[in-house]
Amino acid sequence: MAQQADITAMRRAVELAARGLGSTSPNPVVGCVITDVSGHRVGEGWHQRAGGPHAEVHALREAGVLARGGTAYVTLEPCNHTGRTGPCAQALTEAGISRVVYAVGDPNPQATGGADTLRAAGVEVVSGVLADEAEAVNIAWLTSVRHGRPFVRWKYAATLDGRIAAADGTSRWITSAESRADVHRLRAEADAVVVGSGTARADDPHLAVRGVDAAVQPLRVVVDTEATAVKPGARILDDAAPTLIAIAEDAETALPDVVRLPRAGRGLSVPALLDALHARGVRSVLLEGGPTLAGAFVAAGAVDQVVGYLAPVLLGAGPAALADAGIGTITEALRLDITDISDIGSDIRITATLKGA
Ligand SMILES: NC(=O)c1ccc[n+]([C@@H]2O[C@H](COP(=O)([O-])OP(=O)(O)OC[C@H]3O[C@@H](n4cnc5c(N)ncnc54)[C@H](OP(=O)(O)O)[C@@H]3O)[C@@H](O)[C@H]2O)c1
């Protein structure tokens, strides 16, 4: 059973880790708190960007000599390898830390083993404190390492009766300005934002991040099998963020930034798309629809998390948030666990993950 002081310090470390969301990829987000021998907080840090110092190094720098004999709280097992920076397990030992509390083990085969190194050096090591919260903040990176593909968060904005557009196709705007601003935060956290050709045709979306300080722009991706939806002059082709158009191997196009993928079902292969994005360094995807492409992702078992913005609006007709996902009967229904419900402006935001994921 973890002590309250351990839980309090780890909760702060999780908060610090969250500050790195969107700017550390392909690395994890990590937060670290250091307390001195008498339990006072003397150092804090978080991993701020890939290639920069790890959270432990920032926190050790702030703590200085006060780290000696103290405790380090880290959201992820301290790394054991020399990459662009040195191993944190060694840095903690050299600073004289006598106890390390971490939340989640490092699943990366190249970096794991930090806990063993610390124990071998005589440091007391405790694991699993606040593991659920630390998993949640780092879910994108953990999913990508465990499954070798990007984490996929499917976001939609719907009326209370579950519709994402009116019968005539108009959909601006169903949700409040606050919800739309929140979507920009989700975009800023993602390495890539993906839409289908139907959305590209209907909305000419821009998909870049606006209104988020120091945001790293995601790769904008349109899944456009025949290369007919994205035309020269489309908003997505401006230079606000990089863009990639996924097209069939045999499609003809004059567009420069394309990836050619095999056909599957009614469009392109979703696993091949995710493999191609992973190969480009994408560790997290924000799937912004529309319902047809989202259905294909769900059918492929490729959605890890759903974020639905529900507005107090009724339409009564128009497309549903999710189109055919290959589910024919109620026993096949995909059951989710709700992990968060928040008020956003006049809407509610529901976050859910697959049961047992
Ligand atoms: N409120 C919201 O959250 C929201 C979000 C997004 C969109 N929308 C609305 O949704 C509507 C568009 O939705 P939509 O369902 O028509 O379009 P969509 O899901 O954006 O795109 C569907 C198209 O993607 C292509 N595609 C490529 N690979 C596919 C695959 N494996 N499986 C399925 N499709 C694949 C197919 O066309 P090709 O094969 O010909 O390329 C397919 O017709 C618009 O009215 C838009 O405003 C609303």
Short mmCIF file of C-alpha atoms and ligand atoms in Angstrom, two decimals:
data_model
loop_
_atom_site.label_atom_id
_atom_site.label_comp_id
_atom_site.label_asym_id
_atom_site.label_seq_id
_atom_site.Cartn_x
_atom_site.Cartn_y
_atom_site.Cartn_z
CA MET A 1 0.00 0.00 0.00
CA ALA A 2 1.53 3.33 -1.10
CA GLN A 3 1.94 6.07 1.51
CA GLN A 4 -0.05 9.29 1.08
CA ALA A 5 3.19 11.29 0.59
CA ASP A 6 4.18 8.97 -2.27
CA ILE A 7 0.76 9.39 -3.89
CA THR A 8 0.83 13.19 -3.56
CA ALA A 9 4.30 13.46 -5.07
CA MET A 10 3.46 11.05 -7.90
CA ARG A 11 0.25 12.95 -8.69
CA ARG A 12 2.37 16.07 -9.12
CA ALA A 13 4.77 14.11 -11.35
CA VAL A 14 1.82 13.04 -13.54
CA GLU A 15 0.74 16.71 -13.82
CA LEU A 16 4.26 17.63 -14.88
CA ALA A 17 4.36 14.80 -17.44
CA ALA A 18 1.19 16.15 -19.07
CA ARG A 19 3.01 19.40 -19.88
CA GLY A 20 5.03 17.49 -22.47
CA LEU A 21 2.00 16.18 -24.39
CA GLY A 22 2.40 16.96 -28.05
CA SER A 23 6.08 17.89 -28.02
CA THR A 24 8.02 14.76 -26.97
CA SER A 25 7.13 12.32 -29.75
CA PRO A 26 8.57 9.77 -30.54
CA ASN A 27 9.51 9.81 -26.85
CA PRO A 28 7.14 9.34 -23.90
CA VAL A 29 5.88 12.11 -21.65
CA VAL A 30 7.54 11.80 -18.26
CA GLY A 31 7.33 13.83 -15.06
CA CYS A 32 9.65 13.73 -12.05
CA VAL A 33 9.53 15.12 -8.51
CA ILE A 34 12.45 14.94 -6.09
CA THR A 35 12.05 15.21 -2.33
CA ASP A 36 14.91 15.67 0.12
CA VAL A 37 15.69 13.44 3.13
CA SER A 38 12.93 15.06 5.14
CA GLY A 39 10.32 14.72 2.37
CA HIS A 40 10.28 18.33 1.12
CA ARG A 41 9.91 18.85 -2.61
CA VAL A 42 13.24 20.21 -3.90
CA GLY A 43 13.14 19.46 -7.61
CA GLU A 44 10.65 19.09 -10.43
CA GLY A 45 11.01 18.37 -14.11
CA TRP A 46 9.37 16.96 -17.18
CA HIS A 47 10.54 15.75 -20.54
CA GLN A 48 9.93 18.78 -22.73
CA ARG A 49 10.96 17.70 -26.21
CA ALA A 50 12.50 14.73 -28.00
CA GLY A 51 16.30 14.96 -27.81
CA GLY A 52 16.15 17.25 -24.75
CA PRO A 53 17.01 16.26 -21.19
CA HIS A 54 14.82 13.67 -19.53
CA ALA A 55 12.48 14.60 -16.67
CA GLU A 56 14.87 13.18 -14.04
CA VAL A 57 17.74 15.35 -15.30
CA HIS A 58 15.66 18.54 -15.09
CA ALA A 59 14.50 17.64 -11.57
CA LEU A 60 18.02 16.68 -10.40
CA ARG A 61 19.39 19.99 -11.71
CA GLU A 62 16.79 21.90 -9.70
CA ALA A 63 17.38 19.81 -6.57
CA GLY A 64 21.20 20.09 -6.70
CA VAL A 65 22.90 18.73 -3.57
CA LEU A 66 19.54 18.45 -1.80
CA ALA A 67 18.85 15.32 -3.88
CA ARG A 68 21.41 13.39 -1.80
CA GLY A 69 19.58 10.85 0.35
CA GLY A 70 16.25 11.90 -1.16
CA THR A 71 13.48 10.21 -3.15
CA ALA A 72 12.79 10.52 -6.87
CA TYR A 73 9.19 10.07 -8.08
CA VAL A 74 9.04 9.28 -11.77
CA THR A 75 5.96 8.48 -13.88
CA LEU A 76 7.92 6.01 -16.04
CA GLU A 77 10.69 3.61 -14.98
CA PRO A 78 13.97 5.54 -15.30
CA CYS A 79 15.73 4.64 -18.53
CA ASN A 80 18.80 2.46 -18.61
CA HIS A 81 20.25 3.32 -21.99
CA THR A 82 22.32 5.99 -23.63
CA GLY A 83 20.37 7.53 -26.49
CA ARG A 84 20.56 11.22 -27.28
CA THR A 85 20.93 11.65 -23.50
CA GLY A 86 22.60 9.49 -20.82
CA PRO A 87 20.88 6.81 -18.72
CA CYS A 88 18.69 8.29 -15.98
CA ALA A 89 19.18 5.30 -13.65
CA GLN A 90 22.87 6.24 -13.49
CA ALA A 91 22.16 9.98 -13.10
CA LEU A 92 19.89 9.26 -10.12
CA THR A 93 22.50 7.01 -8.49
CA GLU A 94 25.30 9.54 -9.03
CA ALA A 95 23.16 12.27 -7.45
CA GLY A 96 22.88 10.15 -4.31
CA ILE A 97 19.14 9.43 -4.54
CA SER A 98 18.40 6.67 -2.04
CA ARG A 99 14.84 5.76 -3.07
CA VAL A 100 13.10 5.73 -6.47
CA VAL A 101 9.33 5.44 -6.79
CA TYR A 102 8.02 4.96 -10.33
CA ALA A 103 4.53 4.36 -11.68
CA VAL A 104 4.80 2.37 -14.92
CA GLY A 105 7.48 -0.03 -16.17
CA ASP A 106 9.25 0.90 -19.40
CA PRO A 107 8.03 -1.47 -22.16
CA ASN A 108 10.71 -0.25 -24.58
CA PRO A 109 13.21 -3.15 -24.88
CA GLN A 110 16.10 -0.70 -25.45
CA ALA A 111 15.40 1.39 -22.36
CA THR A 112 14.04 -1.08 -19.81
CA GLY A 113 16.13 -2.40 -16.90
CA GLY A 114 16.48 0.91 -15.06
CA ALA A 115 14.87 -0.51 -11.90
CA ASP A 116 17.34 -3.43 -11.82
CA THR A 117 20.30 -1.07 -12.29
CA LEU A 118 19.07 1.11 -9.43
CA ARG A 119 18.56 -1.88 -7.11
CA ALA A 120 22.02 -3.23 -7.99
CA ALA A 121 23.41 0.17 -6.92
CA GLY A 122 21.70 -0.14 -3.53
CA VAL A 123 18.77 2.19 -4.24
CA GLU A 124 15.37 1.22 -2.81
CA VAL A 125 12.90 0.91 -5.69
CA VAL A 126 9.10 0.95 -5.48
CA SER A 127 6.91 0.50 -8.58
CA GLY A 128 3.22 0.82 -9.48
CA VAL A 129 2.33 3.96 -7.48
CA LEU A 130 -0.56 5.75 -9.27
CA ALA A 131 0.03 3.46 -12.27
CA ASP A 132 -3.45 4.08 -13.77
CA GLU A 133 -3.03 7.85 -13.86
CA ALA A 134 0.52 7.60 -15.21
CA GLU A 135 -0.66 5.12 -17.87
CA ALA A 136 -3.47 7.45 -18.88
CA VAL A 137 -1.21 10.47 -19.44
CA ASN A 138 1.23 8.38 -21.49
CA ILE A 139 -1.35 6.19 -23.25
CA ALA A 140 -0.32 7.22 -26.76
CA TRP A 141 3.35 6.35 -26.36
CA LEU A 142 2.69 3.18 -24.35
CA THR A 143 0.20 1.93 -26.97
CA SER A 144 2.59 2.62 -29.82
CA VAL A 145 5.46 0.77 -28.11
CA ARG A 146 3.32 -2.18 -27.02
CA HIS A 147 1.56 -2.68 -30.37
CA GLY A 148 4.08 -1.30 -32.86
CA ARG A 149 1.48 1.06 -34.40
CA PRO A 150 0.23 4.56 -33.60
CA PHE A 151 -2.31 5.11 -30.82
CA VAL A 152 -5.63 6.13 -32.41
CA ARG A 153 -8.02 8.56 -30.74
CA TRP A 154 -11.27 8.96 -32.68
CA LYS A 155 -12.96 12.30 -32.07
CA TYR A 156 -16.39 13.37 -33.24
CA ALA A 157 -18.80 16.21 -32.53
CA ALA A 158 -22.47 15.27 -32.50
CA THR A 159 -25.94 16.39 -31.55
CA LEU A 160 -27.63 14.79 -28.56
CA ASP A 161 -29.34 12.45 -31.04
CA GLY A 162 -25.91 11.35 -32.33
CA ARG A 163 -25.79 13.14 -35.68
CA ILE A 164 -22.63 14.76 -37.08
CA ALA A 165 -24.27 16.73 -39.88
CA ALA A 166 -27.73 17.77 -41.01
CA ALA A 167 -29.60 15.97 -43.79
CA ASP A 168 -28.31 18.52 -46.33
CA GLY A 169 -24.69 17.88 -45.24
CA THR A 170 -24.21 21.15 -43.33
CA SER A 171 -22.40 20.66 -40.03
CA ARG A 172 -20.93 24.05 -39.01
CA TRP A 173 -21.21 24.37 -36.14
CA ILE A 174 -22.83 21.65 -34.04
CA THR A 175 -20.74 22.19 -30.92
CA SER A 176 -19.70 25.30 -28.97
CA ALA A 177 -16.63 27.46 -29.57
CA GLU A 178 -15.15 25.99 -26.36
CA SER A 179 -15.45 22.45 -27.73
CA ARG A 180 -13.84 23.47 -30.99
CA ALA A 181 -10.97 25.06 -29.05
CA ASP A 182 -10.61 21.83 -27.08
CA VAL A 183 -10.26 19.92 -30.37
CA HIS A 184 -7.27 22.13 -31.21
CA ARG A 185 -5.70 20.95 -27.95
CA LEU A 186 -6.26 17.32 -29.06
CA ARG A 187 -4.71 18.12 -32.44
CA ALA A 188 -1.70 19.63 -30.69
CA GLU A 189 -1.25 16.41 -28.70
CA ALA A 190 -1.33 14.25 -31.83
CA ASP A 191 1.44 13.51 -34.30
CA ALA A 192 -1.07 13.19 -37.13
CA VAL A 193 -4.67 14.26 -37.80
CA VAL A 194 -6.55 11.99 -40.23
CA VAL A 195 -9.77 12.50 -42.23
CA GLY A 196 -11.44 10.65 -45.10
CA SER A 197 -12.02 11.90 -48.62
CA GLY A 198 -15.71 12.51 -47.83
CA THR A 199 -14.80 15.06 -45.18
CA ALA A 200 -12.17 16.62 -47.45
CA ARG A 201 -14.84 17.07 -50.15
CA ALA A 202 -17.59 18.33 -47.86
CA ASP A 203 -15.63 20.65 -45.58
CA ASP A 204 -12.28 21.52 -47.23
CA PRO A 205 -10.83 21.25 -43.68
CA HIS A 206 -7.59 22.94 -42.63
CA LEU A 207 -6.72 20.56 -39.74
CA ALA A 208 -3.79 22.62 -38.39
CA VAL A 209 -3.60 23.68 -34.73
CA ARG A 210 -4.72 27.18 -33.87
CA GLY A 211 -4.79 28.91 -30.50
CA VAL A 212 -2.44 26.56 -28.63
CA ASP A 213 0.84 28.15 -27.48
CA ALA A 214 4.05 26.58 -28.82
CA ALA A 215 2.10 23.77 -30.49
CA VAL A 216 4.00 21.34 -32.68
CA GLN A 217 1.85 21.08 -35.80
CA PRO A 218 0.66 17.55 -36.61
CA LEU A 219 0.96 15.85 -39.98
CA ARG A 220 -2.36 16.40 -41.80
CA VAL A 221 -3.52 13.24 -43.57
CA VAL A 222 -6.39 12.70 -46.02
CA VAL A 223 -7.32 9.13 -46.96
CA ASP A 224 -8.25 9.73 -50.60
CA THR A 225 -8.18 6.40 -52.47
CA GLU A 226 -8.60 7.73 -56.01
CA ALA A 227 -6.71 11.00 -55.38
CA THR A 228 -9.76 13.00 -56.41
CA ALA A 229 -10.86 14.76 -53.21
CA VAL A 230 -7.83 16.95 -52.49
CA LYS A 231 -7.44 19.43 -55.31
CA PRO A 232 -4.74 22.07 -55.82
CA GLY A 233 -5.70 25.05 -53.66
CA ALA A 234 -7.30 22.91 -50.91
CA ARG A 235 -6.81 24.51 -47.49
CA ILE A 236 -5.00 21.43 -46.24
CA LEU A 237 -2.22 22.02 -48.79
CA ASP A 238 -1.11 25.34 -47.29
CA ASP A 239 2.15 25.56 -45.37
CA ALA A 240 0.66 25.82 -41.85
CA ALA A 241 1.56 22.16 -41.23
CA PRO A 242 2.91 19.21 -43.21
CA THR A 243 0.38 17.25 -45.28
CA LEU A 244 0.25 13.70 -46.63
CA ILE A 245 -2.40 12.30 -48.97
CA ALA A 246 -2.88 8.53 -48.77
CA ILE A 247 -3.89 7.16 -52.18
CA ALA A 248 -4.17 3.78 -53.90
CA GLU A 249 -1.09 2.25 -55.48
CA ASP A 250 -2.62 2.67 -58.95
CA ALA A 251 -4.16 6.14 -58.49
CA GLU A 252 -2.95 9.00 -60.65
CA THR A 253 -2.04 12.32 -59.08
CA ALA A 254 0.14 15.36 -59.56
CA LEU A 255 0.18 16.05 -55.80
CA PRO A 256 3.71 15.82 -54.35
CA ASP A 257 3.23 14.48 -50.83
CA VAL A 258 1.46 11.17 -51.23
CA VAL A 259 1.82 7.70 -49.78
CA ARG A 260 0.61 4.81 -51.92
CA LEU A 261 -1.21 2.05 -50.06
CA PRO A 262 -2.98 -1.21 -50.97
CA ARG A 263 -6.75 -1.16 -51.45
CA ALA A 264 -8.91 -3.04 -48.97
CA GLY A 265 -12.71 -3.20 -48.72
CA ARG A 266 -14.25 0.09 -49.80
CA GLY A 267 -11.05 2.13 -49.71
CA LEU A 268 -7.48 1.80 -48.50
CA SER A 269 -6.14 -0.71 -45.96
CA VAL A 270 -6.34 0.83 -42.48
CA PRO A 271 -3.49 -1.34 -41.05
CA ALA A 272 -1.29 -0.37 -44.04
CA LEU A 273 -2.08 3.31 -43.39
CA LEU A 274 -1.13 2.98 -39.73
CA ASP A 275 2.07 1.10 -40.63
CA ALA A 276 3.01 3.83 -43.12
CA LEU A 277 2.39 6.54 -40.52
CA HIS A 278 4.34 4.64 -37.86
CA ALA A 279 7.26 4.32 -40.29
CA ARG A 280 7.18 8.14 -40.59
CA GLY A 281 7.53 8.50 -36.82
CA VAL A 282 3.84 9.02 -36.05
CA ARG A 283 3.06 7.63 -32.59
CA SER A 284 -0.43 9.11 -32.12
CA VAL A 285 -3.28 9.78 -34.51
CA LEU A 286 -6.32 11.98 -34.02
CA LEU A 287 -8.95 10.51 -36.35
CA GLU A 288 -11.38 13.33 -37.11
CA GLY A 289 -13.80 11.34 -39.25
CA GLY A 290 -15.99 11.26 -40.99
CA PRO A 291 -18.29 8.44 -40.05
CA THR A 292 -17.39 6.19 -43.00
CA LEU A 293 -13.66 6.21 -42.34
CA ALA A 294 -14.25 5.95 -38.58
CA GLY A 295 -16.36 2.84 -39.24
CA ALA A 296 -13.48 1.30 -41.18
CA PHE A 297 -11.07 2.06 -38.33
CA VAL A 298 -13.42 0.50 -35.77
CA ALA A 299 -13.93 -2.56 -38.01
CA ALA A 300 -10.14 -2.92 -38.25
CA GLY A 301 -9.83 -2.84 -34.45
CA ALA A 302 -7.74 0.29 -34.79
CA VAL A 303 -9.51 2.70 -32.42
CA ASP A 304 -8.02 2.89 -28.93
CA GLN A 305 -9.96 5.81 -27.48
CA VAL A 306 -13.14 7.71 -28.37
CA VAL A 307 -13.67 11.36 -27.55
CA GLY A 308 -17.23 12.48 -28.27
CA TYR A 309 -18.41 16.09 -27.94
CA LEU A 310 -22.18 16.06 -27.45
CA ALA A 311 -24.08 19.30 -28.00
CA PRO A 312 -27.55 20.00 -26.60
CA VAL A 313 -28.90 20.12 -30.14
CA LEU A 314 -31.36 17.88 -32.02
CA LEU A 315 -31.42 17.29 -35.76
CA GLY A 316 -33.58 14.20 -36.20
CA ALA A 317 -32.04 13.44 -39.61
CA GLY A 318 -28.51 13.36 -41.02
CA PRO A 319 -25.57 10.96 -40.75
CA ALA A 320 -24.78 9.24 -37.46
CA ALA A 321 -21.37 9.70 -35.83
CA LEU A 322 -20.30 6.20 -36.85
CA ALA A 323 -21.17 4.43 -40.08
CA ASP A 324 -20.97 0.68 -40.70
CA ALA A 325 -18.26 -0.87 -38.54
CA GLY A 326 -19.00 -4.47 -39.42
CA ILE A 327 -21.17 -4.98 -36.35
CA GLY A 328 -24.33 -6.88 -37.28
CA THR A 329 -25.89 -7.86 -34.00
CA ILE A 330 -26.08 -6.60 -30.43
CA THR A 331 -23.82 -9.35 -29.08
CA GLU A 332 -21.03 -7.96 -31.29
CA ALA A 333 -21.50 -4.39 -29.99
CA LEU A 334 -18.25 -2.78 -28.97
CA ARG A 335 -18.44 -2.02 -25.25
CA LEU A 336 -16.42 0.87 -23.85
CA ASP A 337 -15.37 2.11 -20.43
CA ILE A 338 -16.04 5.81 -19.83
CA THR A 339 -12.87 7.34 -18.39
CA ASP A 340 -13.94 10.98 -18.27
CA ILE A 341 -17.01 13.20 -18.58
CA SER A 342 -16.39 16.96 -18.67
CA ASP A 343 -18.47 20.07 -19.32
CA ILE A 344 -16.98 22.00 -22.23
CA GLY A 345 -18.85 25.23 -22.89
CA SER A 346 -22.49 24.25 -23.39
CA ASP A 347 -21.50 20.69 -24.42
CA ILE A 348 -20.27 17.59 -22.67
CA ARG A 349 -17.14 15.70 -23.64
CA ILE A 350 -17.15 11.96 -23.08
CA THR A 351 -13.88 10.03 -23.23
CA ALA A 352 -14.02 6.25 -23.42
CA THR A 353 -11.65 3.38 -24.09
CA LEU A 354 -12.32 -0.15 -25.26
CA LYS A 355 -13.28 -2.45 -22.42
CA GLY A 356 -10.23 -4.24 -21.11
CA ALA A 357 -7.83 -2.15 -23.22
N1 LIG B 1 -19.17 16.43 -36.70
C1 LIG B 1 -18.05 15.76 -36.89
O1 LIG B 1 -17.38 15.36 -35.95
C2 LIG B 1 -17.58 15.46 -38.27
C3 LIG B 1 -16.27 15.11 -38.48
C4 LIG B 1 -15.86 14.79 -39.77
C5 LIG B 1 -16.76 14.85 -40.80
N2 LIG B 1 -18.03 15.24 -40.56
C6 LIG B 1 -19.01 15.26 -41.64
O2 LIG B 1 -19.05 13.96 -42.19
C7 LIG B 1 -19.40 14.05 -43.56
C8 LIG B 1 -18.42 13.23 -44.36
O3 LIG B 1 -18.39 11.92 -43.87
P1 LIG B 1 -18.21 10.66 -44.83
O4 LIG B 1 -18.51 9.45 -44.04
O5 LIG B 1 -18.95 10.92 -46.08
O6 LIG B 1 -16.69 10.77 -45.25
P2 LIG B 1 -15.31 10.30 -44.61
O7 LIG B 1 -15.50 9.25 -43.61
O8 LIG B 1 -14.53 11.52 -44.28
O9 LIG B 1 -14.64 9.69 -45.89
C9 LIG B 1 -15.13 8.48 -46.40
C10 LIG B 1 -14.34 8.12 -47.62
O10 LIG B 1 -13.01 7.80 -47.25
C11 LIG B 1 -12.49 6.97 -48.28
N3 LIG B 1 -11.81 5.83 -47.70
C12 LIG B 1 -10.52 5.49 -47.91
N4 LIG B 1 -10.23 4.36 -47.28
C13 LIG B 1 -11.34 3.95 -46.66
C14 LIG B 1 -11.65 2.81 -45.89
N5 LIG B 1 -10.75 1.87 -45.58
N6 LIG B 1 -12.90 2.69 -45.43
C15 LIG B 1 -13.82 3.62 -45.68
N7 LIG B 1 -13.59 4.72 -46.42
C16 LIG B 1 -12.34 4.88 -46.92
C17 LIG B 1 -13.67 6.49 -49.11
O11 LIG B 1 -13.69 7.22 -50.32
P3 LIG B 1 -12.59 6.97 -51.46
O12 LIG B 1 -12.22 5.50 -51.38
O13 LIG B 1 -13.30 7.32 -52.73
O14 LIG B 1 -11.45 7.86 -51.15
C18 LIG B 1 -14.87 6.90 -48.31
O15 LIG B 1 -15.99 7.18 -49.09
C19 LIG B 1 -19.39 15.51 -43.90
O16 LIG B 1 -20.73 15.97 -43.88
C20 LIG B 1 -18.63 16.15 -42.77
O17 LIG B 1 -19.06 17.48 -42.54
C21 LIG B 1 -18.46 15.56 -39.33
#
